[in-house]
XYZ file of C-alpha atoms in Angstrom:
747
model
C 58.994 86.937 -27.859
C 62.657 87.464 -27.287
C 63.224 88.561 -30.936
C 60.399 91.061 -30.866
C 61.599 92.513 -27.570
C 65.072 92.673 -29.002
C 63.830 94.813 -31.821
C 61.871 97.024 -29.464
C 65.021 97.557 -27.315
C 67.086 98.606 -30.360
C 64.331 100.786 -31.721
C 63.867 102.541 -28.363
C 67.655 103.128 -28.097
C 67.800 104.569 -31.591
C 64.625 106.684 -31.310
C 65.334 107.731 -27.739
C 64.169 111.341 -28.153
C 60.817 110.150 -29.560
C 60.415 107.613 -26.803
C 61.375 110.080 -24.071
C 59.021 112.751 -25.530
C 56.080 110.247 -25.733
C 56.492 109.216 -22.078
C 56.865 112.859 -21.035
C 53.565 113.611 -22.904
C 51.866 110.796 -21.130
C 53.097 112.072 -17.795
C 51.830 115.666 -18.432
C 48.412 114.284 -19.685
C 48.031 112.134 -16.466
C 49.043 115.107 -14.154
C 46.666 117.467 -15.964
C 43.900 114.970 -15.807
C 44.385 114.457 -12.071
C 44.553 118.245 -11.463
C 41.227 118.976 -13.245
C 39.384 115.861 -12.028
C 37.082 116.113 -8.987
C 38.233 114.508 -5.786
C 37.082 110.967 -5.231
C 35.068 109.778 -2.242
C 36.039 107.194 0.353
C 33.508 104.382 -0.078
C 32.403 101.827 2.571
C 33.134 98.211 1.910
C 30.423 96.207 0.401
C 29.901 92.468 -0.273
C 27.065 91.884 -2.886
C 25.056 88.726 -2.098
C 25.508 88.662 1.645
C 22.577 89.094 4.038
C 23.847 92.313 5.481
C 24.415 93.853 2.099
C 20.932 92.874 0.888
C 19.597 94.591 3.973
C 21.608 97.683 3.235
C 20.181 97.756 -0.309
C 16.667 97.371 1.108
C 17.146 100.240 3.448
C 18.347 102.427 0.563
C 15.163 101.573 -1.213
C 12.609 101.855 1.596
C 14.259 104.760 3.515
C 15.462 107.060 0.711
C 15.476 110.047 3.035
C 18.464 108.519 4.892
C 20.556 108.669 1.739
C 20.515 112.485 1.766
C 22.668 112.641 4.975
C 26.277 113.377 4.641
C 29.138 113.084 7.161
C 28.426 112.603 10.792
C 30.268 113.670 13.967
C 29.831 112.688 17.579
C 30.848 115.087 20.269
C 31.460 113.005 23.405
C 31.421 114.916 26.662
C 32.797 113.619 29.977
C 32.318 115.518 33.258
C 35.262 116.272 35.560
C 35.978 113.776 38.284
C 33.203 113.554 40.843
C 30.720 115.473 38.719
C 27.944 114.657 36.257
C 27.278 116.084 32.880
C 23.722 116.699 34.035
C 24.986 119.229 36.586
C 23.830 122.797 35.811
C 27.139 124.230 34.921
C 28.191 121.269 32.809
C 24.782 121.171 31.118
C 25.157 124.819 30.194
C 28.657 124.247 28.775
C 27.332 121.395 26.576
C 24.433 123.550 25.357
C 26.707 126.472 24.542
C 28.975 124.140 22.616
C 26.088 122.762 20.511
C 24.606 126.280 20.009
C 27.976 127.388 18.468
C 27.438 124.712 15.803
C 23.709 125.224 15.067
C 23.212 126.986 11.749
C 26.895 126.616 10.723
C 27.881 126.153 7.197
C 27.199 122.549 5.955
C 25.604 121.622 9.348
C 22.302 119.806 8.837
C 21.328 119.177 12.485
C 22.550 118.604 15.986
C 20.971 116.503 18.746
C 20.522 117.499 22.372
C 21.866 114.572 24.538
C 19.495 115.550 27.378
C 16.464 115.246 25.126
C 17.500 112.111 23.263
C 18.612 110.319 26.419
C 22.280 110.069 25.144
C 23.610 110.193 28.716
C 25.254 107.315 30.418
C 23.670 105.689 33.508
C 26.109 107.121 35.957
C 25.635 110.568 34.330
C 29.318 111.166 33.650
C 29.323 110.763 29.827
C 26.990 112.182 27.134
C 27.199 112.578 23.351
C 25.618 114.642 20.688
C 25.287 113.651 16.939
C 26.008 116.393 14.301
C 25.022 115.599 10.778
C 26.307 117.448 7.746
C 24.919 118.206 4.255
C 28.152 116.901 2.597
C 30.299 113.879 2.709
C 33.511 113.895 4.770
C 35.679 114.367 1.674
C 33.595 117.514 0.793
C 33.568 119.182 4.236
C 35.383 122.486 4.073
C 38.244 123.411 6.458
C 36.118 126.096 8.112
C 33.446 123.478 8.852
C 35.946 121.142 10.414
C 37.602 123.957 12.281
C 34.256 124.967 13.670
C 33.756 121.435 15.025
C 37.245 121.381 16.651
C 36.739 124.987 18.082
C 33.532 123.827 19.668
C 35.334 121.011 21.392
C 38.018 123.422 22.565
C 35.214 125.723 23.859
C 33.744 122.822 26.028
C 37.273 121.818 27.230
C 37.853 125.349 28.388
C 34.688 124.949 30.448
C 36.212 122.027 32.293
C 34.817 119.075 30.239
C 36.735 116.347 28.537
C 35.583 116.340 24.834
C 36.507 114.079 22.063
C 35.202 113.871 18.446
C 34.184 110.618 16.778
C 32.315 109.778 13.536
C 33.333 110.342 9.952
C 33.539 114.181 9.838
C 37.257 114.293 10.579
C 38.152 111.377 8.416
C 40.733 112.221 5.786
C 42.451 110.477 2.950
C 45.732 108.863 3.879
C 48.482 111.292 2.872
C 51.781 110.170 1.368
C 55.224 111.555 1.966
C 55.904 110.310 5.515
C 59.387 109.929 7.013
C 59.280 106.086 6.789
C 58.391 106.163 3.096
C 61.356 108.433 2.366
C 63.616 106.154 4.330
C 62.476 103.228 2.238
C 63.243 105.085 -0.988
C 66.633 106.149 0.322
C 67.559 102.566 1.282
C 66.531 101.485 -2.294
C 68.727 104.256 -3.711
C 71.735 103.158 -1.622
C 71.351 99.494 -2.661
C 71.077 100.536 -6.275
C 74.325 102.456 -6.092
C 76.175 99.610 -4.270
C 74.885 96.999 -6.754
C 75.445 98.901 -9.936
C 78.471 100.951 -8.926
C 77.164 104.008 -10.808
C 75.076 106.946 -9.560
C 73.760 107.425 -13.052
C 72.646 103.752 -13.386
C 70.967 103.992 -9.947
C 69.304 107.199 -10.844
C 68.035 105.742 -14.137
C 66.141 102.995 -12.320
C 64.661 105.380 -9.788
C 63.754 107.899 -12.468
C 61.891 105.352 -14.558
C 60.086 103.898 -11.453
C 59.039 107.329 -10.346
C 57.707 108.251 -13.817
C 55.611 105.049 -13.969
C 54.247 105.651 -10.479
C 53.467 109.294 -11.268
C 51.482 108.270 -14.364
C 49.616 105.573 -12.434
C 48.886 107.885 -9.595
C 47.694 110.547 -11.968
C 45.409 108.194 -13.878
C 43.872 106.771 -10.669
C 43.224 110.356 -9.459
C 41.635 111.217 -12.770
C 39.441 108.204 -12.828
C 38.603 108.201 -9.094
C 35.132 109.596 -9.452
C 33.894 107.578 -12.561
C 35.382 104.304 -11.240
C 34.901 104.873 -7.558
C 38.646 104.563 -6.802
C 39.721 105.260 -3.208
C 42.950 106.439 -1.638
C 43.729 102.848 -0.668
C 43.673 101.924 -4.354
C 46.194 104.778 -5.072
C 48.520 103.794 -2.248
C 48.586 100.114 -3.338
C 49.411 101.219 -6.855
C 52.165 103.428 -5.476
C 53.649 100.543 -3.372
C 53.655 98.081 -6.255
C 54.584 100.456 -9.018
C 57.573 101.772 -7.122
C 58.813 98.327 -6.031
C 58.441 96.490 -9.294
C 59.400 99.603 -11.301
C 62.785 99.864 -9.616
C 63.316 96.040 -9.859
C 62.439 95.712 -13.540
C 64.717 98.643 -14.439
C 67.495 97.102 -12.344
C 67.144 93.726 -14.085
C 67.409 95.207 -17.581
C 70.166 97.638 -16.645
C 72.166 94.832 -15.158
C 71.793 92.697 -18.328
C 72.744 95.724 -20.503
C 75.951 96.069 -18.523
C 76.720 92.378 -18.900
C 76.262 92.646 -22.664
C 78.540 95.765 -22.887
C 81.211 93.843 -20.839
C 81.065 91.073 -23.342
C 81.976 93.596 -26.065
C 78.532 94.405 -27.571
C 78.011 97.836 -28.967
C 75.563 100.043 -27.010
C 72.574 99.616 -29.309
C 73.090 95.853 -29.655
C 73.577 95.542 -25.872
C 70.233 97.436 -25.328
C 68.489 95.158 -27.747
C 69.819 92.018 -26.130
C 69.067 93.298 -22.612
C 65.469 93.876 -23.492
C 65.249 90.587 -25.488
C 66.559 88.502 -22.562
C 65.917 90.278 -19.238
C 63.021 91.989 -20.808
C 61.420 88.680 -21.630
C 61.583 87.760 -17.947
C 60.232 91.192 -17.004
C 57.218 90.616 -19.237
C 56.510 87.173 -17.728
C 57.011 88.343 -14.191
C 54.786 91.419 -14.803
C 52.163 89.209 -16.426
C 51.959 86.987 -13.411
C 51.425 89.924 -11.007
C 48.921 91.428 -13.404
C 46.900 88.147 -13.663
C 46.919 87.560 -9.969
C 45.726 91.104 -9.224
C 43.034 91.106 -11.781
C 41.987 87.727 -10.465
C 40.987 89.404 -7.180
C 37.821 90.398 -8.915
C 36.376 86.857 -8.606
C 36.100 87.301 -4.838
C 33.132 89.600 -5.216
C 34.203 92.593 -3.153
C 34.139 95.806 -5.207
C 36.821 97.516 -3.158
C 39.123 94.509 -3.537
C 38.472 94.411 -7.262
C 39.354 98.108 -7.589
C 42.588 97.499 -5.576
C 43.505 94.733 -7.872
C 42.787 96.874 -10.951
C 44.837 99.774 -9.671
C 47.736 97.578 -8.732
C 47.611 95.671 -11.990
C 47.629 98.958 -13.934
C 50.675 100.197 -12.021
C 52.518 97.001 -12.775
C 51.559 97.075 -16.469
C 52.975 100.653 -16.676
C 56.141 99.546 -14.942
C 56.673 96.786 -17.590
C 56.081 99.235 -20.497
C 58.406 101.789 -19.064
C 61.143 99.131 -18.422
C 60.871 97.875 -22.032
C 60.936 101.232 -23.718
C 62.137 104.122 -21.666
C 64.969 102.233 -19.906
C 66.800 101.358 -23.244
C 66.054 104.847 -24.439
C 67.849 106.258 -21.384
C 70.749 103.935 -22.212
C 71.180 106.018 -25.270
C 70.966 109.371 -23.428
C 73.499 108.542 -20.666
C 75.812 106.526 -22.835
C 78.933 105.052 -20.957
C 77.839 106.762 -17.711
C 75.410 103.842 -17.139
C 78.491 101.574 -16.769
C 80.507 101.326 -13.577
C 83.526 103.539 -13.181
C 85.894 100.494 -13.175
C 84.552 99.267 -16.476
C 84.679 102.784 -18.035
C 88.344 103.079 -16.993
C 89.235 99.658 -18.268
C 87.668 100.258 -21.675
C 88.641 103.957 -22.088
C 89.584 104.679 -25.748
C 93.325 104.672 -26.276
C 94.134 102.365 -23.402
C 94.333 99.330 -25.615
C 92.550 97.195 -23.031
C 90.042 94.559 -24.171
C 86.566 94.407 -22.781
C 86.755 92.785 -19.284
C 85.051 89.406 -19.158
C 82.369 89.432 -16.471
C 82.971 85.770 -15.756
C 86.728 86.087 -15.574
C 88.474 84.125 -12.817
C 89.016 85.813 -9.585
C 87.910 85.639 -5.959
C 84.409 84.232 -6.122
C 81.621 86.460 -5.035
C 79.341 85.898 -2.054
C 76.624 84.443 -4.369
C 78.970 81.867 -5.853
C 80.350 80.871 -2.364
C 76.792 80.477 -1.004
C 75.755 78.296 -3.994
C 78.774 76.042 -3.455
C 78.026 75.815 0.243
C 74.406 74.740 -0.524
C 75.777 72.130 -3.011
C 77.940 70.674 -0.308
C 75.075 70.403 2.207
C 71.831 70.439 0.355
C 69.917 68.224 2.810
C 70.926 70.301 5.821
C 70.101 73.669 4.148
C 66.780 72.349 3.003
C 65.828 71.007 6.425
C 66.801 74.145 8.365
C 65.077 76.457 5.812
C 61.729 74.430 5.738
C 61.669 73.956 9.592
C 62.473 77.611 10.065
C 59.626 78.840 7.776
C 57.345 76.235 9.265
C 57.998 77.594 12.789
C 57.363 81.147 11.670
C 54.153 80.087 9.957
C 52.673 78.371 13.080
C 50.897 81.507 14.388
C 48.863 81.498 11.095
C 46.823 78.589 12.552
C 45.334 81.153 14.932
C 44.409 83.633 12.098
C 41.326 85.711 12.794
C 39.902 88.017 10.135
C 38.125 91.296 10.791
C 37.902 94.877 9.632
C 39.472 97.805 11.545
C 37.455 100.624 13.022
C 38.122 103.560 15.294
C 39.368 101.098 17.898
C 42.372 100.383 15.768
C 43.423 104.036 15.453
C 46.310 105.450 17.504
C 45.326 106.516 21.058
C 46.594 110.019 20.247
C 43.708 110.528 17.824
C 40.426 112.122 19.080
C 38.426 109.466 17.159
C 40.020 106.632 19.207
C 39.523 108.520 22.500
C 35.840 109.169 21.636
C 35.524 105.443 20.930
C 36.946 104.630 24.357
C 34.712 107.106 26.132
C 31.578 105.768 24.457
C 32.609 102.215 25.389
C 33.188 103.355 28.992
C 29.884 105.108 29.223
C 27.522 102.973 27.234
C 29.240 99.567 27.041
C 31.725 98.094 24.533
C 28.830 97.075 22.132
C 27.610 100.644 21.724
C 30.252 101.322 19.053
C 29.006 98.395 17.034
C 25.184 98.330 17.024
C 23.377 95.720 14.918
C 20.435 96.851 12.676
C 17.612 94.374 12.248
C 15.591 95.130 9.026
C 12.064 93.624 8.891
C 10.311 93.510 5.533
C 6.636 93.266 6.406
C 5.295 93.597 2.825
C 4.426 89.828 2.833
C 3.141 89.597 6.313
C -0.412 90.326 7.309
C 0.083 92.407 10.476
C 3.086 94.837 10.644
C 2.620 95.542 14.350
C 2.249 91.925 15.380
C 5.235 90.928 13.331
C 7.392 93.668 14.828
C 6.433 92.682 18.375
C 7.482 89.096 17.599
C 10.837 90.236 16.182
C 11.541 92.490 19.204
C 10.698 89.698 21.638
C 12.892 87.261 19.758
C 15.879 89.659 19.502
C 15.589 90.589 23.264
C 15.547 86.927 24.101
C 18.979 86.335 22.559
C 21.752 86.063 25.075
C 24.227 88.854 24.591
C 21.871 91.563 23.479
C 22.185 94.637 25.852
C 19.205 96.535 24.569
C 16.831 96.900 21.638
C 15.684 100.334 20.483
C 12.295 101.512 19.478
C 11.074 100.314 16.067
C 11.327 102.803 13.121
C 8.646 102.431 10.476
C 9.216 103.354 6.807
C 7.017 105.964 5.037
C 5.171 103.203 3.269
C 4.773 101.217 6.457
C 6.223 98.063 4.904
C 9.630 98.068 6.496
C 10.638 98.202 10.226
C 14.185 98.902 11.592
C 15.330 97.859 14.961
C 18.672 98.719 16.624
C 20.158 95.988 18.866
C 23.123 96.872 20.970
C 25.463 93.939 21.891
C 27.223 93.574 25.270
C 30.544 92.869 23.586
C 32.884 94.843 21.336
C 32.363 94.901 17.591
C 35.463 92.851 16.728
C 35.058 90.215 19.473
C 34.221 86.635 18.692
C 31.179 86.882 21.033
C 29.640 89.502 18.776
C 30.095 87.228 15.793
C 28.284 84.442 17.736
C 25.577 86.948 18.597
C 24.908 87.911 14.974
C 24.500 84.243 14.080
C 22.224 83.699 17.090
C 19.969 86.589 16.134
C 19.759 85.333 12.561
C 18.823 81.926 13.824
C 16.092 83.358 16.036
C 14.805 85.429 13.123
C 14.472 82.329 11.009
C 11.649 81.077 13.314
C 9.836 84.409 13.042
C 10.148 84.416 9.255
C 8.668 80.904 9.123
C 5.680 81.956 11.311
C 4.902 85.392 9.755
C 6.203 85.307 6.165
C 8.239 88.505 6.850
C 11.766 88.952 5.598
C 14.230 89.571 8.384
C 17.911 90.469 7.967
C 20.662 91.535 10.342
C 23.015 94.251 9.095
C 24.953 97.235 10.198
C 28.670 97.961 9.884
C 29.518 95.264 12.419
C 27.334 92.527 10.724
C 28.679 93.475 7.289
C 32.298 93.253 8.544
C 31.519 89.783 9.926
C 29.945 88.692 6.635
C 32.912 89.972 4.636
C 35.438 88.246 6.911
C 33.565 84.920 6.583
C 33.389 85.315 2.786
C 37.202 86.035 2.759
C 37.801 82.886 4.826
C 35.689 80.778 2.472
C 37.425 82.219 -0.688
C 40.944 81.891 0.707
C 41.525 78.219 -0.163
C 39.880 78.271 -3.652
C 41.824 81.357 -4.587
C 45.111 79.929 -3.316
C 44.350 76.788 -5.295
C 43.876 78.743 -8.480
C 46.959 80.834 -7.955
C 49.127 77.773 -7.288
C 47.681 75.999 -10.370
C 48.525 78.973 -12.435
C 52.011 79.140 -11.101
C 52.698 75.564 -11.929
C 51.388 75.985 -15.418
C 53.244 79.171 -16.156
C 56.551 77.909 -14.761
C 56.169 74.654 -16.710
C 55.928 76.680 -19.924
C 58.901 78.808 -18.925
C 61.271 76.174 -17.681
C 59.994 73.119 -19.607
C 60.124 71.038 -16.422
C 57.643 69.358 -14.151
C 59.469 69.340 -10.823
C 60.853 72.904 -10.943
C 57.295 74.384 -10.988
C 56.113 72.039 -8.271
C 59.124 73.080 -6.077
C 58.327 76.780 -6.784
C 54.685 76.404 -5.883
C 55.514 74.638 -2.585
C 58.063 77.307 -1.792
C 55.490 80.003 -2.441
C 53.134 78.325 0.035
C 55.952 78.366 2.653
C 56.700 81.993 2.217
C 53.016 83.036 2.213
C 52.407 80.887 5.374
C 55.247 82.508 7.110
C 54.119 85.983 6.168
C 50.603 85.194 7.575
C 52.394 83.958 10.726
C 54.082 87.360 11.019
C 50.747 89.200 10.618
C 49.179 87.103 13.374
C 52.079 87.568 15.707
C 52.166 91.388 15.223
C 48.605 92.322 14.714
C 46.770 89.765 16.851
C 49.306 88.888 19.501
C 51.120 92.270 19.646
C 54.611 90.975 19.215
C 56.905 94.012 18.194
C 53.747 96.084 17.852
C 55.142 98.939 19.778
C 58.332 98.917 17.721
C 56.263 99.184 14.502
C 53.905 101.878 15.906
C 50.845 99.527 16.107
C 48.983 100.574 19.218
C 45.884 98.275 18.999
C 45.934 94.526 18.385
C 42.989 92.570 17.023
C 41.901 90.536 13.979
C 43.932 90.792 10.788
C 42.111 92.832 8.173
C 40.040 90.395 6.245
C 41.169 91.567 2.777
C 44.780 91.011 3.569
C 45.326 87.273 3.127
C 43.899 87.158 -0.378
C 45.513 90.449 -1.391
C 48.931 89.267 -0.154
C 48.554 85.987 -1.858
C 47.828 87.718 -5.143
C 50.661 90.160 -4.970
C 53.317 87.780 -3.494
C 52.544 85.250 -6.099
C 53.632 87.509 -8.887
C 56.646 88.875 -7.022
C 57.714 85.285 -6.131
C 57.703 84.397 -9.753
C 59.946 87.432 -10.456
C 62.755 85.966 -8.413
C 62.133 82.378 -9.598
C 62.394 83.464 -13.209
C 65.412 85.724 -12.921
C 67.409 83.274 -10.851
C 66.515 79.965 -12.562
C 66.643 81.152 -16.144
C 70.414 81.526 -15.834
C 70.599 78.066 -14.282
C 68.499 76.634 -17.114
C 70.571 78.402 -19.710
C 73.817 76.937 -18.344
C 72.259 73.481 -18.063
C 70.925 73.544 -21.631
C 74.424 74.358 -22.825
C 75.877 71.322 -21.229
C 76.846 72.359 -17.724
C 76.320 69.735 -14.984
C 73.409 70.394 -12.635
C 75.671 71.629 -9.862
C 77.603 73.962 -12.046
C 74.417 75.232 -13.539
C 73.302 76.285 -10.061
C 76.543 78.125 -9.458
C 76.221 79.821 -12.756
C 72.736 81.143 -11.907
C 74.057 82.653 -8.631
C 77.086 84.011 -10.458
C 75.042 85.977 -12.971
C 71.788 86.724 -11.077
C 72.281 86.082 -7.273
C 73.571 89.603 -6.523
C 70.949 91.346 -8.649
C 68.031 89.230 -7.173
C 69.187 89.975 -3.644
C 69.427 93.676 -4.409
C 66.047 93.732 -5.976
C 64.542 91.919 -2.914
C 66.157 94.396 -0.529
C 64.761 97.296 -2.567
C 61.225 95.790 -2.584
C 61.397 95.042 1.142
C 62.540 98.648 1.865
C 59.742 100.140 -0.241
C 57.009 98.037 1.378
C 58.456 98.515 4.874
C 58.435 102.255 4.307
C 54.600 102.235 4.433
C 54.388 100.643 7.910
C 54.727 104.020 9.503
C 51.519 105.351 8.002
C 48.485 105.879 10.227
C 46.136 103.701 8.270
C 45.788 100.121 9.692
C 45.135 98.861 6.156
C 48.361 100.282 4.793
C 50.313 99.144 7.907
C 49.056 95.558 7.418
C 49.963 95.568 3.746
C 53.482 96.943 4.486
C 54.190 94.301 7.147
C 52.703 91.453 5.174
C 54.359 92.227 1.823
C 57.798 93.180 3.315
C 57.922 89.910 5.255
C 56.619 87.773 2.422
C 59.246 89.098 0.022
C 62.038 88.628 2.535
C 61.022 84.976 3.135
C 60.523 84.250 -0.460
C 63.610 85.838 -1.896
C 66.231 84.916 0.804
C 64.920 81.611 2.150
C 62.847 80.068 -0.573
C 64.686 81.155 -3.740
C 68.133 81.505 -2.257
C 68.242 78.454 -0.043
C 65.421 76.024 -0.669
C 65.422 76.320 -4.492
C 69.136 75.493 -4.949
C 69.077 72.761 -2.265
C 66.143 71.024 -4.010
C 67.745 71.381 -7.503
C 70.977 69.901 -6.014
C 69.131 66.911 -4.593
C 67.159 66.297 -7.798
C 70.155 66.655 -10.184
C 69.259 65.936 -13.827
C 65.662 64.990 -12.802
C 64.922 68.591 -12.005
C 64.830 69.519 -15.689
C 62.844 66.465 -16.810
C 59.714 67.002 -18.986
C 57.549 64.257 -20.551
C 57.686 64.077 -24.332
C 54.029 64.728 -24.739
C 54.248 67.928 -22.686
C 57.355 69.004 -24.594
C 55.343 68.796 -27.837
C 52.250 70.566 -26.406
C 53.732 73.321 -24.359
C 54.628 76.513 -26.249
C 58.311 77.671 -26.299
C 58.299 81.250 -24.854
C 62.143 81.515 -25.011
C 62.620 83.580 -21.785
C 66.436 83.613 -22.131
C 66.492 84.638 -25.721
C 67.934 81.529 -27.403
C 66.281 82.612 -30.618
C 68.453 85.749 -30.705
C 71.507 83.700 -31.729
C 69.567 82.498 -34.808
C 67.433 85.558 -35.770
C 69.701 88.543 -34.817
C 71.101 89.873 -38.191
C 74.833 89.738 -38.446
C 75.573 93.090 -40.196
C 74.577 96.494 -39.197
C 72.642 97.045 -42.385
C 70.548 93.922 -41.712
C 70.067 95.004 -38.141
C 68.786 98.422 -39.192
C 66.351 96.715 -41.590
C 65.113 94.450 -38.814
C 64.370 97.477 -36.683
C 62.469 99.052 -39.510
C 60.342 95.950 -39.819
C 59.306 96.239 -36.134
C 55.557 96.969 -36.764
C 55.101 93.716 -38.647
C 57.787 91.672 -36.873
C 56.911 88.273 -35.382
C 58.693 85.604 -33.366
């Protein structure tokens, strides 16, 4: 692989105008495709195979008229202190407000709270439901403005009015202040690490190009593939983070090769053949882990994995082709100013040796410190991560609703008003679907179900049955006494299902409990059940891949155990912040509750690949030194000498990019930002920088042991490009011929 990538690097350097033109064409095509494609729709989560999803599917079949409804809004009215909404003047204000919406563009219907009984027992709160002919994403600005103007009209009449429902939902927008700060931090780190504005700009430019293409493709394919804004944002997060890192790794290696005296084209080839090999492996691990999310069975999670994997694949392709092409465009400006001055033509100065003696860098000093006290460093690091991971034992999974939105939003205030007036369970009603096609008496069966549901402790009320047009399906609405995300509501769903089992046995009817709350509970349970199997598969894959790369048994085992520690610590942070509320105000998180059920598996998949990035880039230099005869301790120092600074910079960049998304208003994106930023910080700076060298120091020569039978069976992927010393042609003529043979070249 190293030889093939070497040829690709030299070819891209030589044909830089062609490479640049091709990528520019791809970018234009992606942007045009996104511009002409229709806007995608935000889809609700679904979990095929669960009881709640089967019930939803049955409702779609037996109540087709309900599918024609679009977005929905709830106008929630609260009377002034000491008054009731049923008072004459308040009732008139409510009626005038609803009349202003009747017959409006895209309005299908409005309900009168006084006719439907949508008034609280104390008479202080009422609500009206407005349905629209279009989905939320298709509602026009005049339609939304009319809804907000109606609320203002009622407020001017002295009422408190808030708007709930999906009508005001909007896609999460990018370009917030925290995101810009994250990118700025990444830019500063690049400049300090590379010592060149041009080199830093090169890494940012290639990362932005890859992200722009990925974003454009996702937008263009949003409708046919059902991709949501969350998919696009995850692709943006991953594409930007890995794109900058991959370009940084190849650029750093290119500068090392130039410092050793290689000509620019040769240095570009060697950089892609060595660091590029590690980029391919690292990108492949992220790609496989993200695509593997499809086995969980949640369509939205599968789409997120596909979008993220596509962004990572683009980042790898850009790093292998466009980065060496830009080396040719920018020439010596990619190098640091000190190097350019030292090697300026006419000075007679030789190429400076990057490993020349001098004051050791921070990475070397740290490596030598770990070598002197490996046991102490290992114990402190493991105990520290273990303590941070302890809150993960209290992990609760759920899905966020309006209750998790900031209190400044009208949706959150509407949620609170409805809870105050109608009880906490009103915002999370349960739907009981009764299939009476196999029962003899629909009415008798319905009465039995109503009696059984009413008899379950924790049910506040049961609504009137609704019969389908074919009279073979009945729908009941049960309102819990507890909030949607509470543990009591989860127990209530299970209790209703247990009670329904007895009715099913007696009548032959099919009974299922569904609704958004029940579906969220089913998805959370499915995620909990899938967590351990998915983690087992990921760890097994990590051990196998690292065994192939490092040709060692103990190094992969150490890496997998370290990965577990970093993921456990990240889960601990999520629990502490999102469940317990630690530092929640500092991060702008106003409502605590269960951790979003998709996050643990999603974080495991992403962090697995990113952890392998740092493992590969740091340990390949150690392995290279060891194979060339260096003692184990000196090999560790050599790895930090060549890669420690770059890996640290790459980790800071990735943390900054992920942390930049914490300031967004979406709870999903906030959770991803906190989880990924903390996981990368723990994995890069504690696991790879402290635990890994400490374990290698304690193992000594045993760290690189591989049984003979595995040595014969495992393929040699040559991450560090050992084959280049044998296969790279000696003369320029032979090198040119090798580049021309690129289409049919093989390792």
